[in-house]
XYZ file of C-alpha atoms in Angstrom:
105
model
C 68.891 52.122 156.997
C 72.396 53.315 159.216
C 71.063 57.050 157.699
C 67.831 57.308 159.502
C 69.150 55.882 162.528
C 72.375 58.747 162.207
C 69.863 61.210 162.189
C 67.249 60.412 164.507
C 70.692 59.979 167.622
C 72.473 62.935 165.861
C 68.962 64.861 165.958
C 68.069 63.791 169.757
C 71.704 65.164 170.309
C 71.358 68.296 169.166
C 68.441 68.609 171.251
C 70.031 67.471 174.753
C 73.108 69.656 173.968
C 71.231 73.089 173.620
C 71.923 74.132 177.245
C 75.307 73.072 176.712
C 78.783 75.819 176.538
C 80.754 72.754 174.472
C 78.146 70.915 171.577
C 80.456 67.750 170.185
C 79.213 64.931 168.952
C 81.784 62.129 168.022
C 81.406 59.553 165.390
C 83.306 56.780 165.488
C 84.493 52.820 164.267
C 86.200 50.953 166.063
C 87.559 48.264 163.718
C 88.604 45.475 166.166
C 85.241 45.207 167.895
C 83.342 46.263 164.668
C 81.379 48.504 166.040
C 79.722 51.996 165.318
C 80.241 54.710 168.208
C 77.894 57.790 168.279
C 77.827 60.173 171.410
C 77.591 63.653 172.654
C 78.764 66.394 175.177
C 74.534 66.737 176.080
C 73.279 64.886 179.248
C 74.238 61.258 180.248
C 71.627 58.911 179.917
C 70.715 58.080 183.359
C 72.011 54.355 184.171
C 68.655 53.110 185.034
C 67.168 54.682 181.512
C 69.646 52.970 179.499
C 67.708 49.885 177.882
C 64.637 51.760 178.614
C 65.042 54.209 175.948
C 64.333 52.125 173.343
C 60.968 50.586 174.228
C 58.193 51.528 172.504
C 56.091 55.586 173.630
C 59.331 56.192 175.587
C 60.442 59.721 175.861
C 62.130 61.499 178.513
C 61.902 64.566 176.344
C 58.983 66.930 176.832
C 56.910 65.791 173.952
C 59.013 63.192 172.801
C 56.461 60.891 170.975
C 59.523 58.192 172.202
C 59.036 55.908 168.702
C 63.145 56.950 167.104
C 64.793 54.730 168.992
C 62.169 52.384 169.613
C 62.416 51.868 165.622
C 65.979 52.496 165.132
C 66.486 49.637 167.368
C 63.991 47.719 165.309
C 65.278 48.056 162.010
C 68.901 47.215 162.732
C 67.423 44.096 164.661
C 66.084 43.228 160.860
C 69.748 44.393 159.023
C 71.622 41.571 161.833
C 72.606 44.504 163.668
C 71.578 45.615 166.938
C 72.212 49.174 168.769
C 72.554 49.873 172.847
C 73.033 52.548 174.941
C 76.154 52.962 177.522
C 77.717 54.838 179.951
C 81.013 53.011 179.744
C 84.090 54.754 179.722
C 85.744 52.995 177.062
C 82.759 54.169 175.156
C 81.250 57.383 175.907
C 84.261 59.918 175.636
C 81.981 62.754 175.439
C 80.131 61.782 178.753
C 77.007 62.516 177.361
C 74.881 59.900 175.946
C 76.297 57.103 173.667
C 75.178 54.450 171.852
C 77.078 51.682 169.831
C 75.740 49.972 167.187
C 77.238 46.598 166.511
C 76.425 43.248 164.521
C 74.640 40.540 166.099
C 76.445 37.795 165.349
């Protein structure tokens, strides 16, 4: 289940880093919290996008069918685990877009 959703945000990376000079994309666990880190050097996810991007038909890539996150989101809601997107420094050390996944209890 963690696969699919690795490669559906490591596979929108790759996409929003192809204009890019520096392509990085940073996996991380940060054992304290217990929670999964995955960003990129691409484009920040625009603040007001950020919980939008995982409802259902919602792409801001040209034709993005926008369903990966939508059910990334929804099978880590089934596994007790849940997955947002941030801007926060503490976070996104790429400053590109970043999502944590996390448990949700």
């Amino acid at each position: 289940m963690l696969h699919t959703v690795y490669i559906n945000i490591i596979n929108n990376a790759i996409y929003w880093m192809r204009n890019k000079d520096e392509r990085k994309i940073l996996l991380d666990y940060n054992k304290i919290s217990n929670e999964i880190i995955i960003c990129n050097s691409g484009l920040k996810i625009e603040n007001h996008r950020l919980e939008k991007i995982f409802d259902m038909f919602y792409s801001n890539r040209p034709n993005g069918r926008g369903i990966g996150l939508y059910l990334s989101k929804q099978s880590l809601n089934e596994n007790n685990l849940d997955i947002y997107a941030t801007n926060k420094k503490e976070y996104n050390q790429l400053n590109g877009a970043c999502f944590v996944i996390k448990s949700l209890n």
